[in-house]
Amino acid sequence: AQKVTQAQTEISVVEKEDVTLDCVYETRDTTYYLFWYKQPPSGELVFLIRRNSFDEQNEISGRYSWNFQKSTSSFNFTITASQVVDSAVYFCALSEVYSGAGSYQLTFGKGTKLSVIP
Amino acid sequence: NAGVTQTPKFRILKIGQSMTLQCTQDMNHNYMYWYRQDPGMGLKLIYYSVGAGITDKGEVPNGYNVSRSTTEDFPLRLELAAPSQTSVYFCASRPEQGPIYGYTFGSGTRLTVV
């Protein structure tokens, strides 16, 4: 069964600091997708990134970057020069392609609450 | 482009009451999902559907029922509300082609059972 672990429950940083959110996953599939979602205080889920298991190239998008390492089953997320608007709960999620009885469901971690202090 | 629409946004139920959470999508997606999010927890799958007329249980289906009579609608039914069902409920959909095309989430329904 697939599993996602976000060991950091809460993180607080001072504005302009860099912060890395950790995500470790478990799956028996060789083909899968990993996601990061942001949930601001307003409650909606905002899609940030999707990565497939065959693409280990790290990605940078503005102040966001992602480090995908299959060898350690990790998909970490870094915010550079954090801002108050980054304060939110961040979820890592996994979707298997061949398992899960064809549901392609997303399995979420418990989330990391990030507080950026001005 | 409405995406996934959930109604109501907020609701307070008394123990033992019933209600239906509505979910509609206008993207012609075959796959639809209901998740619940408890405080400090990630989202857990309640039910899912791979197309009209086909539904199946997820991780936490007890106390809920679903139906899928059309591609657009995927309502979630609570028959006898219990305090343990106090949660935020999210509906999601995605194209049949697989996770590569991503999932679209509704804005959520915050349910309190008292």
PDB file of C-alpha atoms in Angstrom:
ATOM      1  CA  ALA A   1       0.000   0.000   0.000  1.00  0.00           C
ATOM      2  CA  GLN A   2       1.144   3.496  -0.691  1.00  0.00           C
ATOM      3  CA  LYS A   3       2.126   5.795   2.148  1.00  0.00           C
ATOM      4  CA  VAL A   4       3.341   9.360   2.476  1.00  0.00           C
ATOM      5  CA  THR A   5       5.142  10.648   5.541  1.00  0.00           C
ATOM      6  CA  GLN A   6       5.684  14.288   6.370  1.00  0.00           C
ATOM      7  CA  ALA A   7       7.622  14.138   9.605  1.00  0.00           C
ATOM      8  CA  GLN A   8       7.534  17.891  10.230  1.00  0.00           C
ATOM      9  CA  THR A   9       4.225  18.795  11.812  1.00  0.00           C
ATOM     10  CA  GLU A  10       4.883  22.513  12.189  1.00  0.00           C
ATOM     11  CA  ILE A  11       7.700  24.814  11.131  1.00  0.00           C
ATOM     12  CA  SER A  12       8.202  28.465  11.965  1.00  0.00           C
ATOM     13  CA  VAL A  13      10.664  30.666  10.138  1.00  0.00           C
ATOM     14  CA  VAL A  14      11.395  34.347  10.034  1.00  0.00           C
ATOM     15  CA  GLU A  15      10.572  36.108   6.806  1.00  0.00           C
ATOM     16  CA  LYS A  16      13.297  35.856   4.129  1.00  0.00           C
ATOM     17  CA  GLU A  17      14.688  32.637   5.563  1.00  0.00           C
ATOM     18  CA  ASP A  18      14.818  29.530   3.390  1.00  0.00           C
ATOM     19  CA  VAL A  19      12.774  26.530   4.493  1.00  0.00           C
ATOM     20  CA  THR A  20      12.645  22.918   3.330  1.00  0.00           C
ATOM     21  CA  LEU A  21       9.615  20.694   3.793  1.00  0.00           C
ATOM     22  CA  ASP A  22      10.355  16.988   3.850  1.00  0.00           C
ATOM     23  CA  CYS A  23       8.327  14.231   2.198  1.00  0.00           C
ATOM     24  CA  VAL A  24       9.102  10.509   2.212  1.00  0.00           C
ATOM     25  CA  TYR A  25       6.923   8.045   0.348  1.00  0.00           C
ATOM     26  CA  GLU A  26       6.416   4.301   0.081  1.00  0.00           C
ATOM     27  CA  THR A  27       5.105   2.477  -2.952  1.00  0.00           C
ATOM     28  CA  ARG A  28       5.494  -0.862  -4.657  1.00  0.00           C
ATOM     29  CA  ASP A  29       4.788   0.602  -8.073  1.00  0.00           C
ATOM     30  CA  THR A  30       7.563   1.548 -10.438  1.00  0.00           C
ATOM     31  CA  THR A  31       5.335   4.158 -12.053  1.00  0.00           C
ATOM     32  CA  TYR A  32       3.801   6.786  -9.836  1.00  0.00           C
ATOM     33  CA  TYR A  33       3.241  10.494  -9.477  1.00  0.00           C
ATOM     34  CA  LEU A  34       4.122  12.813  -6.643  1.00  0.00           C
ATOM     35  CA  PHE A  35       2.389  16.074  -5.849  1.00  0.00           C
ATOM     36  CA  TRP A  36       2.657  19.056  -3.571  1.00  0.00           C
ATOM     37  CA  TYR A  37      -0.410  21.042  -2.571  1.00  0.00           C
ATOM     38  CA  LYS A  38      -0.690  24.234  -0.555  1.00  0.00           C
ATOM     39  CA  GLN A  39      -3.631  24.876   1.755  1.00  0.00           C
ATOM     40  CA  PRO A  40      -3.751  28.517   2.852  1.00  0.00           C
ATOM     41  CA  PRO A  41      -5.859  29.608   5.837  1.00  0.00           C
ATOM     42  CA  SER A  42      -8.820  30.071   3.490  1.00  0.00           C
ATOM     43  CA  GLY A  43      -8.947  26.293   3.187  1.00  0.00           C
ATOM     44  CA  GLU A  44      -8.784  25.533  -0.524  1.00  0.00           C
ATOM     45  CA  LEU A  45      -6.184  23.189  -1.975  1.00  0.00           C
ATOM     46  CA  VAL A  46      -3.760  24.819  -4.374  1.00  0.00           C
ATOM     47  CA  PHE A  47      -1.800  22.594  -6.728  1.00  0.00           C
ATOM     48  CA  LEU A  48       1.924  23.375  -6.768  1.00  0.00           C
ATOM     49  CA  ILE A  49       3.733  20.642  -8.663  1.00  0.00           C
ATOM     50  CA  ARG A  50       3.425  17.155 -10.112  1.00  0.00           C
ATOM     51  CA  ARG A  51       6.356  14.817 -10.781  1.00  0.00           C
ATOM     52  CA  ASN A  52       6.385  11.363 -12.343  1.00  0.00           C
ATOM     53  CA  SER A  53       8.649   8.584 -11.158  1.00  0.00           C
ATOM     54  CA  PHE A  54      10.737   8.612 -14.319  1.00  0.00           C
ATOM     55  CA  ASP A  55      11.711  12.238 -14.055  1.00  0.00           C
ATOM     56  CA  GLU A  56      14.225  12.870 -11.298  1.00  0.00           C
ATOM     57  CA  GLN A  57      15.236  16.224 -12.647  1.00  0.00           C
ATOM     58  CA  ASN A  58      14.914  18.796  -9.928  1.00  0.00           C
ATOM     59  CA  GLU A  59      12.774  21.805 -10.641  1.00  0.00           C
ATOM     60  CA  ILE A  60      12.861  25.462  -9.736  1.00  0.00           C
ATOM     61  CA  SER A  61       9.895  27.750 -10.129  1.00  0.00           C
ATOM     62  CA  GLY A  62      10.484  31.221  -8.805  1.00  0.00           C
ATOM     63  CA  ARG A  63      11.103  30.911  -5.075  1.00  0.00           C
ATOM     64  CA  TYR A  64      10.010  27.272  -5.065  1.00  0.00           C
ATOM     65  CA  SER A  65      12.214  24.285  -5.782  1.00  0.00           C
ATOM     66  CA  TRP A  66      11.730  20.536  -5.525  1.00  0.00           C
ATOM     67  CA  ASN A  67      14.279  17.793  -4.940  1.00  0.00           C
ATOM     68  CA  PHE A  68      13.115  14.343  -6.051  1.00  0.00           C
ATOM     69  CA  GLN A  69      15.372  11.415  -5.122  1.00  0.00           C
ATOM     70  CA  LYS A  70      14.135   7.912  -5.879  1.00  0.00           C
ATOM     71  CA  SER A  71      17.078   6.354  -4.061  1.00  0.00           C
ATOM     72  CA  THR A  72      15.790   7.733  -0.774  1.00  0.00           C
ATOM     73  CA  SER A  73      12.083   7.869  -1.747  1.00  0.00           C
ATOM     74  CA  SER A  74      11.992  11.547  -0.996  1.00  0.00           C
ATOM     75  CA  PHE A  75      10.368  14.527  -2.658  1.00  0.00           C
ATOM     76  CA  ASN A  76      11.367  17.599  -0.692  1.00  0.00           C
ATOM     77  CA  PHE A  77      10.123  21.129  -1.235  1.00  0.00           C
ATOM     78  CA  THR A  78      12.142  24.284  -0.580  1.00  0.00           C
ATOM     79  CA  ILE A  79      10.908  27.844  -0.361  1.00  0.00           C
ATOM     80  CA  THR A  80      13.644  30.419  -0.799  1.00  0.00           C
ATOM     81  CA  ALA A  81      13.363  33.820   0.849  1.00  0.00           C
ATOM     82  CA  SER A  82      10.093  32.947   2.544  1.00  0.00           C
ATOM     83  CA  GLN A  83       7.268  35.470   2.726  1.00  0.00           C
ATOM     84  CA  VAL A  84       4.312  35.841   5.055  1.00  0.00           C
ATOM     85  CA  VAL A  85       2.018  34.784   2.198  1.00  0.00           C
ATOM     86  CA  ASP A  86       3.749  31.398   2.222  1.00  0.00           C
ATOM     87  CA  SER A  87       2.150  30.642   5.582  1.00  0.00           C
ATOM     88  CA  ALA A  88      -0.037  27.615   4.944  1.00  0.00           C
ATOM     89  CA  VAL A  89      -0.280  23.878   5.358  1.00  0.00           C
ATOM     90  CA  TYR A  90       1.639  22.006   2.689  1.00  0.00           C
ATOM     91  CA  PHE A  91       0.680  18.498   1.651  1.00  0.00           C
ATOM     92  CA  CYS A  92       2.731  15.947  -0.202  1.00  0.00           C
ATOM     93  CA  ALA A  93       0.707  13.309  -2.063  1.00  0.00           C
ATOM     94  CA  LEU A  94       1.305  10.148  -4.092  1.00  0.00           C
ATOM     95  CA  SER A  95      -0.683   8.486  -6.852  1.00  0.00           C
ATOM     96  CA  GLU A  96       0.187   5.021  -8.060  1.00  0.00           C
ATOM     97  CA  VAL A  97      -0.523   4.127 -11.664  1.00  0.00           C
ATOM     98  CA  TYR A  98      -0.890   0.344 -11.604  1.00  0.00           C
ATOM     99  CA  SER A  99      -1.949  -0.386  -8.034  1.00  0.00           C
ATOM    100  CA  GLY A 100      -4.883   0.922  -6.016  1.00  0.00           C
ATOM    101  CA  ALA A 101      -7.497  -1.141  -7.900  1.00  0.00           C
ATOM    102  CA  GLY A 102      -7.519   1.376 -10.684  1.00  0.00           C
ATOM    103  CA  SER A 103      -8.681   4.232  -8.539  1.00  0.00           C
ATOM    104  CA  TYR A 104      -5.581   6.361  -9.103  1.00  0.00           C
ATOM    105  CA  GLN A 105      -6.368   7.891  -5.776  1.00  0.00           C
ATOM    106  CA  LEU A 106      -4.174  10.466  -4.157  1.00  0.00           C
ATOM    107  CA  THR A 107      -2.679   9.396  -0.850  1.00  0.00           C
ATOM    108  CA  PHE A 108      -1.784  12.410   1.261  1.00  0.00           C
ATOM    109  CA  GLY A 109       0.710  12.986   4.015  1.00  0.00           C
ATOM    110  CA  LYS A 110      -0.539  14.638   7.192  1.00  0.00           C
ATOM    111  CA  GLY A 111       0.794  17.992   6.104  1.00  0.00           C
ATOM    112  CA  THR A 112       3.316  20.479   7.420  1.00  0.00           C
ATOM    113  CA  LYS A 113       2.077  23.756   8.813  1.00  0.00           C
ATOM    114  CA  LEU A 114       4.436  26.535   7.856  1.00  0.00           C
ATOM    115  CA  SER A 115       4.316  29.834   9.694  1.00  0.00           C
ATOM    116  CA  VAL A 116       6.370  32.680   8.321  1.00  0.00           C
ATOM    117  CA  ILE A 117       6.903  35.384  10.927  1.00  0.00           C
ATOM    118  CA  PRO A 118       7.369  38.957   9.725  1.00  0.00           C
TER     119      PRO A 118
ATOM    120  CA  ASN B   1     -14.943  27.490 -16.321  1.00  0.00           C
ATOM    121  CA  ALA B   2     -16.401  26.426 -12.977  1.00  0.00           C
ATOM    122  CA  GLY B   3     -14.281  23.302 -12.395  1.00  0.00           C
ATOM    123  CA  VAL B   4     -15.495  21.379  -9.334  1.00  0.00           C
ATOM    124  CA  THR B   5     -18.327  22.982  -7.386  1.00  0.00           C
ATOM    125  CA  GLN B   6     -19.246  21.885  -3.874  1.00  0.00           C
ATOM    126  CA  THR B   7     -22.321  22.925  -1.952  1.00  0.00           C
ATOM    127  CA  PRO B   8     -22.924  23.883   0.765  1.00  0.00           C
ATOM    128  CA  LYS B   9     -19.716  25.532   1.978  1.00  0.00           C
ATOM    129  CA  PHE B  10     -20.706  25.257   5.634  1.00  0.00           C
ATOM    130  CA  ARG B  11     -23.260  23.202   7.498  1.00  0.00           C
ATOM    131  CA  ILE B  12     -24.136  22.374  11.077  1.00  0.00           C
ATOM    132  CA  LEU B  13     -26.003  19.133  11.653  1.00  0.00           C
ATOM    133  CA  LYS B  14     -27.497  17.641  14.746  1.00  0.00           C
ATOM    134  CA  ILE B  15     -26.623  14.093  15.712  1.00  0.00           C
ATOM    135  CA  GLY B  16     -28.802  11.658  13.794  1.00  0.00           C
ATOM    136  CA  GLN B  17     -29.744  14.052  11.017  1.00  0.00           C
ATOM    137  CA  SER B  18     -29.071  13.296   7.381  1.00  0.00           C
ATOM    138  CA  MET B  19     -27.740  15.425   4.588  1.00  0.00           C
ATOM    139  CA  THR B  20     -26.240  15.294   1.124  1.00  0.00           C
ATOM    140  CA  LEU B  21     -23.076  17.072   0.128  1.00  0.00           C
ATOM    141  CA  GLN B  22     -23.260  18.058  -3.497  1.00  0.00           C
ATOM    142  CA  CYS B  23     -20.378  17.893  -5.962  1.00  0.00           C
ATOM    143  CA  THR B  24     -20.593  18.863  -9.628  1.00  0.00           C
ATOM    144  CA  GLN B  25     -17.882  19.145 -12.251  1.00  0.00           C
ATOM    145  CA  ASP B  26     -18.148  20.543 -15.763  1.00  0.00           C
ATOM    146  CA  MET B  27     -14.943  19.118 -17.219  1.00  0.00           C
ATOM    147  CA  ASN B  28     -16.369  15.772 -18.341  1.00  0.00           C
ATOM    148  CA  HIS B  29     -14.026  13.937 -15.984  1.00  0.00           C
ATOM    149  CA  ASN B  30     -14.772  10.264 -15.439  1.00  0.00           C
ATOM    150  CA  TYR B  31     -12.928   9.917 -12.142  1.00  0.00           C
ATOM    151  CA  MET B  32     -14.358  11.607  -9.064  1.00  0.00           C
ATOM    152  CA  TYR B  33     -13.404  11.364  -5.396  1.00  0.00           C
ATOM    153  CA  TRP B  34     -14.603  12.328  -1.958  1.00  0.00           C
ATOM    154  CA  TYR B  35     -12.038  13.042   0.713  1.00  0.00           C
ATOM    155  CA  ARG B  36     -12.374  14.143   4.313  1.00  0.00           C
ATOM    156  CA  GLN B  37      -9.818  16.201   6.184  1.00  0.00           C
ATOM    157  CA  ASP B  38      -9.690  16.077   9.952  1.00  0.00           C
ATOM    158  CA  PRO B  39      -7.716  18.665  11.942  1.00  0.00           C
ATOM    159  CA  GLY B  40      -3.982  18.059  11.733  1.00  0.00           C
ATOM    160  CA  MET B  41      -4.463  15.198   9.335  1.00  0.00           C
ATOM    161  CA  GLY B  42      -4.113  14.725   5.652  1.00  0.00           C
ATOM    162  CA  LEU B  43      -7.002  13.954   3.372  1.00  0.00           C
ATOM    163  CA  LYS B  44      -8.455  10.474   3.510  1.00  0.00           C
ATOM    164  CA  LEU B  45     -10.426   8.883   0.704  1.00  0.00           C
ATOM    165  CA  ILE B  46     -14.072   8.100   1.470  1.00  0.00           C
ATOM    166  CA  TYR B  47     -15.443   6.948  -1.888  1.00  0.00           C
ATOM    167  CA  TYR B  48     -14.502   7.225  -5.501  1.00  0.00           C
ATOM    168  CA  SER B  49     -16.105   6.694  -8.893  1.00  0.00           C
ATOM    169  CA  VAL B  50     -14.539   5.767 -12.216  1.00  0.00           C
ATOM    170  CA  GLY B  51     -17.589   6.689 -14.239  1.00  0.00           C
ATOM    171  CA  ALA B  52     -21.348   7.016 -14.203  1.00  0.00           C
ATOM    172  CA  GLY B  53     -22.911   4.071 -12.406  1.00  0.00           C
ATOM    173  CA  ILE B  54     -19.624   2.856 -10.886  1.00  0.00           C
ATOM    174  CA  THR B  55     -18.569   3.629  -7.338  1.00  0.00           C
ATOM    175  CA  ASP B  56     -16.257   2.011  -4.826  1.00  0.00           C
ATOM    176  CA  LYS B  57     -15.148   2.417  -1.237  1.00  0.00           C
ATOM    177  CA  GLY B  58     -12.039   4.202  -0.172  1.00  0.00           C
ATOM    178  CA  GLU B  59     -10.197   4.121   3.123  1.00  0.00           C
ATOM    179  CA  VAL B  60     -12.949   5.516   5.399  1.00  0.00           C
ATOM    180  CA  PRO B  61     -16.392   4.731   3.881  1.00  0.00           C
ATOM    181  CA  ASN B  62     -18.350   3.895   7.045  1.00  0.00           C
ATOM    182  CA  GLY B  63     -21.290   6.214   7.628  1.00  0.00           C
ATOM    183  CA  TYR B  64     -21.398   7.460   4.054  1.00  0.00           C
ATOM    184  CA  ASN B  65     -23.018   6.569   0.762  1.00  0.00           C
ATOM    185  CA  VAL B  66     -22.523   7.820  -2.757  1.00  0.00           C
ATOM    186  CA  SER B  67     -24.161   7.578  -6.128  1.00  0.00           C
ATOM    187  CA  ARG B  68     -23.065   8.505  -9.620  1.00  0.00           C
ATOM    188  CA  SER B  69     -26.007   8.723 -11.988  1.00  0.00           C
ATOM    189  CA  THR B  70     -24.329  11.230 -14.315  1.00  0.00           C
ATOM    190  CA  THR B  71     -20.767  12.085 -15.256  1.00  0.00           C
ATOM    191  CA  GLU B  72     -21.161  15.551 -13.744  1.00  0.00           C
ATOM    192  CA  ASP B  73     -22.543  14.795 -10.282  1.00  0.00           C
ATOM    193  CA  PHE B  74     -21.150  12.800  -7.374  1.00  0.00           C
ATOM    194  CA  PRO B  75     -23.176  13.460  -4.207  1.00  0.00           C
ATOM    195  CA  LEU B  76     -22.079  12.201  -0.788  1.00  0.00           C
ATOM    196  CA  ARG B  77     -24.822  11.132   1.620  1.00  0.00           C
ATOM    197  CA  LEU B  78     -24.589  11.092   5.409  1.00  0.00           C
ATOM    198  CA  GLU B  79     -27.491   9.063   6.767  1.00  0.00           C
ATOM    199  CA  LEU B  80     -27.136   9.351  10.545  1.00  0.00           C
ATOM    200  CA  ALA B  81     -24.726  12.121  11.356  1.00  0.00           C
ATOM    201  CA  ALA B  82     -22.303  11.491  14.194  1.00  0.00           C
ATOM    202  CA  PRO B  83     -19.803  13.842  15.864  1.00  0.00           C
ATOM    203  CA  SER B  84     -16.992  11.769  14.331  1.00  0.00           C
ATOM    204  CA  GLN B  85     -18.112  13.029  10.938  1.00  0.00           C
ATOM    205  CA  THR B  86     -17.249  16.596  11.823  1.00  0.00           C
ATOM    206  CA  SER B  87     -14.684  17.379   9.168  1.00  0.00           C
ATOM    207  CA  VAL B  88     -13.931  19.279   5.992  1.00  0.00           C
ATOM    208  CA  TYR B  89     -15.010  17.404   2.905  1.00  0.00           C
ATOM    209  CA  PHE B  90     -13.350  17.808  -0.457  1.00  0.00           C
ATOM    210  CA  CYS B  91     -14.566  16.574  -3.791  1.00  0.00           C
ATOM    211  CA  ALA B  92     -12.077  16.087  -6.620  1.00  0.00           C
ATOM    212  CA  SER B  93     -12.089  14.958 -10.216  1.00  0.00           C
ATOM    213  CA  ARG B  94      -9.585  14.063 -12.883  1.00  0.00           C
ATOM    214  CA  PRO B  95      -9.543  12.951 -16.516  1.00  0.00           C
ATOM    215  CA  GLU B  96      -9.517   9.262 -17.329  1.00  0.00           C
ATOM    216  CA  GLN B  97      -6.068   9.491 -18.829  1.00  0.00           C
ATOM    217  CA  GLY B  98      -4.338   9.221 -15.483  1.00  0.00           C
ATOM    218  CA  PRO B  99      -2.583  11.223 -12.800  1.00  0.00           C
ATOM    219  CA  ILE B 100      -0.441  13.053 -15.326  1.00  0.00           C
ATOM    220  CA  TYR B 101      -3.317  15.370 -15.987  1.00  0.00           C
ATOM    221  CA  GLY B 102      -3.741  16.230 -12.358  1.00  0.00           C
ATOM    222  CA  TYR B 103      -6.647  16.470 -10.022  1.00  0.00           C
ATOM    223  CA  THR B 104      -9.079  19.341  -9.635  1.00  0.00           C
ATOM    224  CA  PHE B 105     -10.415  19.969  -6.142  1.00  0.00           C
ATOM    225  CA  GLY B 106     -13.520  21.757  -5.019  1.00  0.00           C
ATOM    226  CA  SER B 107     -13.318  24.442  -2.357  1.00  0.00           C
ATOM    227  CA  GLY B 108     -14.573  22.138   0.384  1.00  0.00           C
ATOM    228  CA  THR B 109     -17.571  21.761   2.691  1.00  0.00           C
ATOM    229  CA  ARG B 110     -17.032  22.367   6.386  1.00  0.00           C
ATOM    230  CA  LEU B 111     -19.414  20.138   8.348  1.00  0.00           C
ATOM    231  CA  THR B 112     -19.978  20.271  12.079  1.00  0.00           C
ATOM    232  CA  VAL B 113     -22.090  17.647  13.838  1.00  0.00           C
ATOM    233  CA  VAL B 114     -23.353  18.667  17.280  1.00  0.00           C
TER     234      VAL B 114
END
